[in-house]
Short mmCIF file of C-alpha atoms in Angstrom, two decimals:
data_model
loop_
_atom_site.label_atom_id
_atom_site.label_comp_id
_atom_site.label_asym_id
_atom_site.label_seq_id
_atom_site.Cartn_x
_atom_site.Cartn_y
_atom_site.Cartn_z
CA LEU A 19 -44.54 81.82 -25.12
CA PHE A 20 -40.76 83.11 -24.37
CA PHE A 21 -41.20 81.26 -20.95
CA ARG A 22 -36.98 80.92 -19.39
CA ASP A 23 -35.27 82.53 -22.99
CA ILE A 24 -31.86 82.91 -22.49
CA ALA A 25 -30.32 86.02 -23.21
CA PRO A 26 -29.51 87.96 -26.81
CA ILE A 27 -26.52 86.23 -28.33
CA GLY A 28 -23.78 88.35 -29.42
CA ASP A 29 -22.83 86.90 -33.19
CA SER A 30 -20.75 89.64 -34.29
CA ASP A 31 -18.37 87.07 -35.31
CA LEU A 32 -20.41 85.53 -37.77
CA GLN A 33 -21.53 88.79 -39.39
CA LEU A 34 -20.36 89.00 -43.29
CA GLN A 35 -20.01 92.39 -44.78
CA LYS A 36 -21.56 93.78 -48.08
CA VAL A 37 -19.36 92.88 -51.00
CA PHE A 38 -19.68 94.67 -54.60
CA VAL A 39 -18.81 93.19 -57.66
CA PRO A 40 -18.72 95.42 -61.27
CA ASP A 41 -20.84 92.95 -63.71
CA SER A 42 -18.09 93.25 -66.01
CA GLU A 43 -15.43 91.57 -63.64
CA ASN A 44 -18.20 89.45 -62.33
CA ALA A 45 -18.18 85.45 -63.59
CA TYR A 46 -21.20 84.85 -61.97
CA PHE A 47 -23.44 86.67 -65.24
CA ASP A 48 -20.77 83.82 -67.91
CA LEU A 49 -21.87 81.40 -66.42
CA ILE A 50 -25.54 81.64 -66.14
CA LYS A 51 -25.73 81.91 -69.23
CA LEU A 52 -24.99 78.51 -69.06
CA GLY A 53 -28.02 77.30 -66.95
CA GLY A 54 -29.90 80.21 -66.58
CA THR A 55 -31.51 80.79 -63.21
CA PRO A 56 -35.34 79.20 -61.77
CA ARG A 57 -36.04 82.62 -62.81
CA GLU A 58 -34.97 82.78 -66.28
CA PRO A 59 -33.93 79.12 -67.34
CA LYS A 60 -31.66 78.55 -69.96
CA ASN A 61 -30.62 75.18 -71.98
CA THR A 62 -27.33 76.42 -73.55
CA ILE A 63 -25.47 73.36 -72.63
CA TYR A 64 -25.99 70.43 -75.09
CA GLU A 65 -26.07 67.17 -74.39
CA PRO A 66 -27.55 64.11 -76.51
CA ASP A 67 -30.66 62.08 -75.24
CA GLY A 68 -28.43 58.41 -73.09
CA LYS A 69 -26.10 59.98 -72.75
CA SER A 70 -25.09 61.76 -69.54
CA GLN A 71 -23.65 58.61 -68.01
CA THR A 72 -21.01 58.13 -70.90
CA ILE A 73 -19.67 61.82 -70.48
CA VAL A 74 -19.61 61.68 -66.67
CA ASP A 75 -17.34 58.59 -67.33
CA MET A 76 -15.40 59.89 -70.59
CA ALA A 77 -15.00 63.12 -68.11
CA ALA A 78 -13.72 60.64 -65.28
CA GLY A 79 -10.68 58.98 -68.31
CA LYS A 80 -12.62 55.59 -68.05
CA THR A 81 -13.56 55.20 -71.59
CA TRP A 82 -13.57 57.01 -74.88
CA ASP A 83 -15.87 57.77 -77.68
CA ASP A 84 -14.51 59.51 -80.57
CA GLN A 85 -17.11 60.73 -82.47
CA LEU A 86 -19.26 61.71 -79.80
CA ALA A 87 -16.81 64.11 -78.67
CA GLN A 88 -16.53 66.02 -81.19
CA GLU A 89 -20.00 65.91 -80.82
CA LEU A 90 -19.34 67.72 -78.02
CA ILE A 91 -17.66 70.07 -78.89
CA ALA A 92 -19.01 70.92 -82.41
CA ARG A 93 -22.41 71.77 -80.68
CA ASN A 94 -21.20 72.98 -77.42
CA ALA A 95 -19.04 76.26 -79.05
CA GLN A 96 -21.10 78.63 -77.46
CA ALA A 97 -20.81 77.58 -73.61
CA PHE A 98 -17.50 77.02 -74.24
CA GLY A 99 -17.41 80.87 -74.53
CA TYR A 100 -19.62 81.86 -72.07
CA PHE A 101 -16.79 79.33 -69.25
CA LEU A 102 -13.93 80.88 -70.95
CA GLU A 103 -15.51 84.39 -70.43
CA ALA A 104 -16.14 82.95 -66.93
CA ALA A 105 -12.50 81.85 -66.16
CA ARG A 106 -11.09 85.08 -67.81
CA LYS A 107 -12.82 87.17 -65.60
CA PRO A 108 -11.15 88.43 -61.83
CA LYS A 109 -13.74 87.73 -59.17
CA PHE A 110 -17.19 85.79 -58.67
CA GLN A 111 -20.20 87.02 -56.82
CA ASP A 112 -23.48 85.17 -56.74
CA PRO A 113 -25.54 88.97 -56.07
CA ALA A 114 -28.13 86.94 -53.84
CA TYR A 115 -25.02 86.95 -51.34
CA ALA A 116 -23.32 90.16 -51.87
CA ASP A 117 -25.25 91.79 -49.28
CA PRO A 118 -25.88 89.49 -45.44
CA ALA A 119 -28.82 91.58 -44.94
CA LYS A 120 -30.80 90.11 -48.05
CA ILE A 121 -29.54 86.62 -47.10
CA SER A 122 -32.49 84.26 -45.87
CA PRO A 123 -33.86 80.53 -46.25
CA TYR A 124 -35.24 81.33 -49.64
CA THR A 125 -32.37 83.11 -51.13
CA ILE A 126 -32.73 81.71 -54.80
CA LEU A 127 -29.52 79.81 -55.76
CA PRO A 128 -28.59 79.71 -59.75
CA ASN A 129 -29.16 76.48 -62.02
CA VAL A 130 -24.88 75.62 -60.68
CA ASN A 131 -25.57 71.76 -61.83
CA SER A 132 -24.76 73.04 -65.16
CA TRP A 133 -21.22 74.65 -64.59
CA ARG A 134 -20.62 70.94 -62.73
CA ARG A 135 -21.81 69.69 -66.11
CA MET A 136 -19.50 72.15 -67.82
CA ALA A 137 -16.75 71.35 -66.29
CA ARG A 138 -16.49 67.45 -67.53
CA LEU A 139 -17.58 68.81 -70.70
CA SER A 140 -14.22 71.39 -70.80
CA ALA A 141 -12.09 67.64 -69.54
CA ILE A 142 -13.10 66.16 -72.94
CA ARG A 143 -12.52 68.85 -74.70
CA ALA A 144 -9.37 68.83 -73.13
CA GLN A 145 -9.11 65.39 -73.83
CA TYR A 146 -9.57 66.22 -76.97
CA LEU A 147 -6.86 68.08 -77.74
CA ALA A 148 -4.10 65.91 -75.99
CA LYS A 149 -5.36 63.15 -78.08
CA GLN A 150 -4.68 65.06 -81.36
CA GLY A 151 -1.40 66.00 -79.86
CA ASN A 152 -1.66 69.34 -78.97
CA ASP A 153 -0.59 69.01 -75.29
CA ALA A 154 -0.62 72.89 -74.63
CA ALA A 155 -3.83 73.36 -75.63
CA ALA A 156 -5.64 70.63 -73.83
CA LEU A 157 -4.29 71.77 -70.78
CA ASP A 158 -5.12 75.20 -70.79
CA GLU A 159 -8.53 73.59 -71.57
CA ALA A 160 -8.25 71.52 -68.05
CA LEU A 161 -7.11 74.71 -66.31
CA GLN A 162 -10.52 76.48 -66.90
CA SER A 163 -12.28 74.00 -64.67
CA VAL A 164 -9.94 75.23 -62.22
CA ARG A 165 -9.92 79.35 -62.23
CA VAL A 166 -13.89 79.40 -62.31
CA GLY A 167 -13.57 76.80 -59.15
CA GLN A 168 -11.52 78.66 -57.29
CA LYS A 169 -12.70 82.32 -58.37
CA ILE A 170 -16.37 80.47 -56.98
CA GLN A 171 -14.00 79.12 -53.49
CA GLU A 172 -13.18 82.96 -52.70
CA SER A 173 -16.36 84.46 -53.57
CA GLN A 174 -19.37 85.47 -50.32
CA GLY A 175 -21.83 82.42 -50.89
CA SER A 176 -23.98 79.05 -50.51
CA LEU A 177 -22.63 75.66 -48.90
CA LEU A 178 -24.26 74.07 -52.62
CA GLU A 179 -22.33 77.07 -54.39
CA TYR A 180 -18.60 76.68 -52.84
CA LEU A 181 -18.81 72.24 -53.30
CA VAL A 182 -19.49 72.96 -57.34
CA ALA A 183 -16.45 74.58 -57.38
CA MET A 184 -14.58 72.00 -54.90
CA VAL A 185 -15.76 69.68 -57.57
CA MET A 186 -15.09 71.93 -60.80
CA LYS A 187 -11.05 72.56 -59.52
CA SER A 188 -11.56 67.95 -58.64
CA VAL A 189 -12.26 67.70 -62.63
CA GLY A 190 -9.90 69.95 -63.74
CA LEU A 191 -6.81 68.67 -62.22
CA GLU A 192 -7.42 65.50 -62.56
CA THR A 193 -7.65 66.23 -66.45
CA MET A 194 -4.22 67.91 -66.14
CA LEU A 195 -2.92 64.76 -64.55
CA LYS A 196 -3.76 62.13 -66.90
CA ILE A 197 -3.01 64.54 -70.01
CA ILE A 198 0.60 65.77 -68.12
CA SER A 199 1.54 62.13 -67.55
CA GLY A 200 1.66 61.23 -71.43
CA SER A 201 2.40 64.84 -72.51
CA THR A 202 5.17 64.67 -74.64
CA LEU A 203 5.69 68.58 -73.38
CA SER A 204 9.16 69.29 -72.16
CA SER A 205 9.78 69.70 -68.52
CA VAL A 206 10.36 73.37 -68.98
CA GLU A 207 7.33 73.59 -70.69
CA LEU A 208 5.63 71.48 -67.98
CA ASN A 209 7.21 73.21 -64.88
CA ARG A 210 5.00 76.53 -66.59
CA TYR A 211 1.86 75.06 -66.03
CA VAL A 212 2.72 73.74 -62.42
CA GLN A 213 4.33 77.08 -61.12
CA GLY A 214 0.60 78.37 -62.88
CA LEU A 215 -0.82 75.98 -60.04
CA ASP A 216 0.51 77.83 -57.24
CA PRO A 217 -2.58 80.35 -57.47
CA PHE A 218 -5.29 77.58 -56.54
CA TYR A 219 -4.91 76.51 -53.12
CA GLN A 220 -7.96 74.80 -51.15
CA ASN A 221 -9.57 78.41 -49.91
CA GLU A 222 -10.01 78.53 -46.11
CA ASP A 223 -11.65 82.17 -46.20
CA GLY A 224 -13.75 81.14 -48.29
CA LEU A 225 -15.35 78.21 -46.42
CA ILE A 226 -15.36 79.81 -43.13
CA THR A 227 -17.28 83.09 -44.75
CA VAL A 228 -19.91 79.85 -46.55
CA TRP A 229 -20.74 79.40 -42.72
CA LYS A 230 -21.20 81.79 -41.77
CA GLY A 231 -23.55 82.65 -44.70
CA GLU A 232 -25.56 79.25 -43.39
CA TYR A 233 -26.18 81.50 -39.99
CA LEU A 234 -27.01 84.04 -42.17
CA LYS A 235 -29.99 81.96 -43.70
CA GLY A 236 -31.06 80.93 -40.01
CA VAL A 237 -30.87 84.76 -38.78
CA PRO A 238 -34.77 85.95 -40.77
CA VAL A 239 -36.53 82.99 -39.44
CA PHE A 240 -35.97 83.22 -36.00
CA ASP A 241 -36.69 86.35 -35.74
CA SER A 242 -39.94 86.33 -38.60
CA ILE A 243 -41.43 83.70 -36.25
CA THR A 244 -40.69 85.69 -33.17
CA LEU A 245 -42.65 89.02 -34.90
CA GLY A 246 -45.42 86.71 -35.90
CA GLY A 247 -45.11 82.96 -35.31
CA ILE A 248 -45.24 80.24 -37.67
CA SER A 249 -48.06 81.61 -39.56
CA ARG A 250 -46.36 84.51 -40.31
CA TYR A 251 -42.86 82.61 -41.32
CA LEU A 252 -45.02 80.20 -44.27
CA GLU A 253 -46.57 83.00 -45.51
CA GLU A 254 -44.23 84.89 -46.47
CA GLY A 255 -42.19 81.74 -47.53
CA ARG A 256 -45.52 80.99 -49.41
CA LYS A 257 -44.57 84.32 -51.28
CA THR A 258 -41.32 83.77 -51.96
CA VAL A 259 -41.44 80.47 -53.40
CA GLU A 260 -44.06 81.75 -55.88
CA ASN A 261 -41.79 84.91 -56.93
CA SER A 262 -39.31 82.64 -57.90
CA GLY A 263 -40.07 80.63 -60.14
CA PHE A 264 -39.94 77.19 -58.11
CA PRO A 265 -42.97 74.47 -57.62
CA SER A 266 -44.49 74.94 -54.76
CA SER A 267 -46.32 71.79 -54.21
CA GLU A 268 -44.38 70.58 -51.46
CA LYS A 269 -45.20 71.57 -48.22
CA SER A 270 -42.80 73.61 -44.70
CA GLU A 271 -42.40 70.91 -42.19
CA LEU A 272 -43.05 73.26 -40.07
CA SER A 273 -46.47 72.98 -41.68
CA GLY A 274 -47.89 71.27 -38.66
CA LEU A 275 -46.85 73.73 -36.04
CA SER A 276 -49.29 76.25 -37.11
CA GLY A 277 -51.66 77.68 -34.82
CA SER A 278 -50.17 75.01 -32.61
CA SER A 279 -48.84 75.58 -29.05
CA TYR A 280 -45.43 75.03 -28.03
CA TYR A 281 -42.64 77.28 -26.56
CA TRP A 282 -40.17 79.42 -28.35
CA HIS A 283 -36.79 80.32 -27.09
CA PRO A 284 -35.11 82.45 -29.96
CA ASN A 285 -32.51 83.49 -27.97
CA ARG A 286 -31.65 79.81 -27.74
CA THR A 287 -31.95 79.00 -31.34
CA LYS A 288 -29.96 81.69 -32.83
CA ALA A 289 -27.69 80.18 -30.12
CA LEU A 290 -27.51 76.57 -30.86
CA PHE A 291 -27.08 77.52 -34.45
CA ALA A 292 -24.40 80.29 -33.82
CA GLU A 293 -22.38 77.13 -31.31
CA HIS A 294 -22.51 74.67 -35.26
CA ALA A 295 -22.02 77.61 -36.66
CA ARG A 296 -18.40 78.41 -35.00
CA LYS A 297 -17.83 74.44 -34.49
CA GLN A 298 -17.77 74.01 -38.27
CA ILE A 299 -16.11 77.31 -38.72
CA GLY A 300 -12.79 75.49 -36.64
CA ARG A 301 -13.20 72.39 -38.26
CA VAL A 302 -12.00 74.75 -41.31
CA THR A 303 -8.31 74.92 -40.52
CA GLN A 304 -8.05 70.93 -38.45
CA PRO A 305 -6.32 68.00 -39.79
CA CYS A 306 -8.75 65.58 -41.25
CA ASP A 307 -7.69 62.99 -38.89
CA GLU A 308 -8.49 65.36 -36.56
CA VAL A 309 -11.78 66.08 -37.26
CA LYS A 310 -14.81 64.34 -35.89
#
């Protein structure tokens, strides 16, 4: 089965440390109140039926519906409260990624789409405040998405969470630019907001951590197949999915290998995954025009 595999690889450079953030300081527990998790779904965010594209366009500044803006702000008071609390917390850490030993392909993610939707609602509220002549409150509102997004980027989490955080920061920053372009605030007041953006940089260390986490998600697969073959891996996955609350109607793409004859090189496979992770990590600090 292991015919002509390579020697075990060294991957100490791709390991992560266990992270501890007290629940009272963790923005994660405020954000999951917006959309919950597969095990405990929630529907805190209100959006009227048939208005999803209009909301997206309003957040982007492409169109405006004053009545809809007022409705969204009034009906989402609780959601805005959760989002403000998340922005005030010092850190964000998804508990599922806090302990590297527990990271696997079946690690369950929260409903990150609700976070992106919340950033859009925040952008609409900020623009509404600006149209009412309250530029300072409008800028403070737009900053919430930037603050939350930065915390997620600085955490030890998944690639999907990092990408959603990038979108949230972009929504907040673009909204601030729109407000500033027509603002009546003095140059001194505006400069205070510009200086306040200094901590919200593009976090390369966070993305490096993400790629290490993506590598660690694969390691349990290799070890599971080595110990018990494809069948054991599929059974472990089935149990995890059933316990998570996710629908399990789709077959794994590996199911066709169950019971068949094949050569399995766990060390060579780990080496391929490690090489991919190291390439991605090396690209993090490269200028975009140098990345193939």
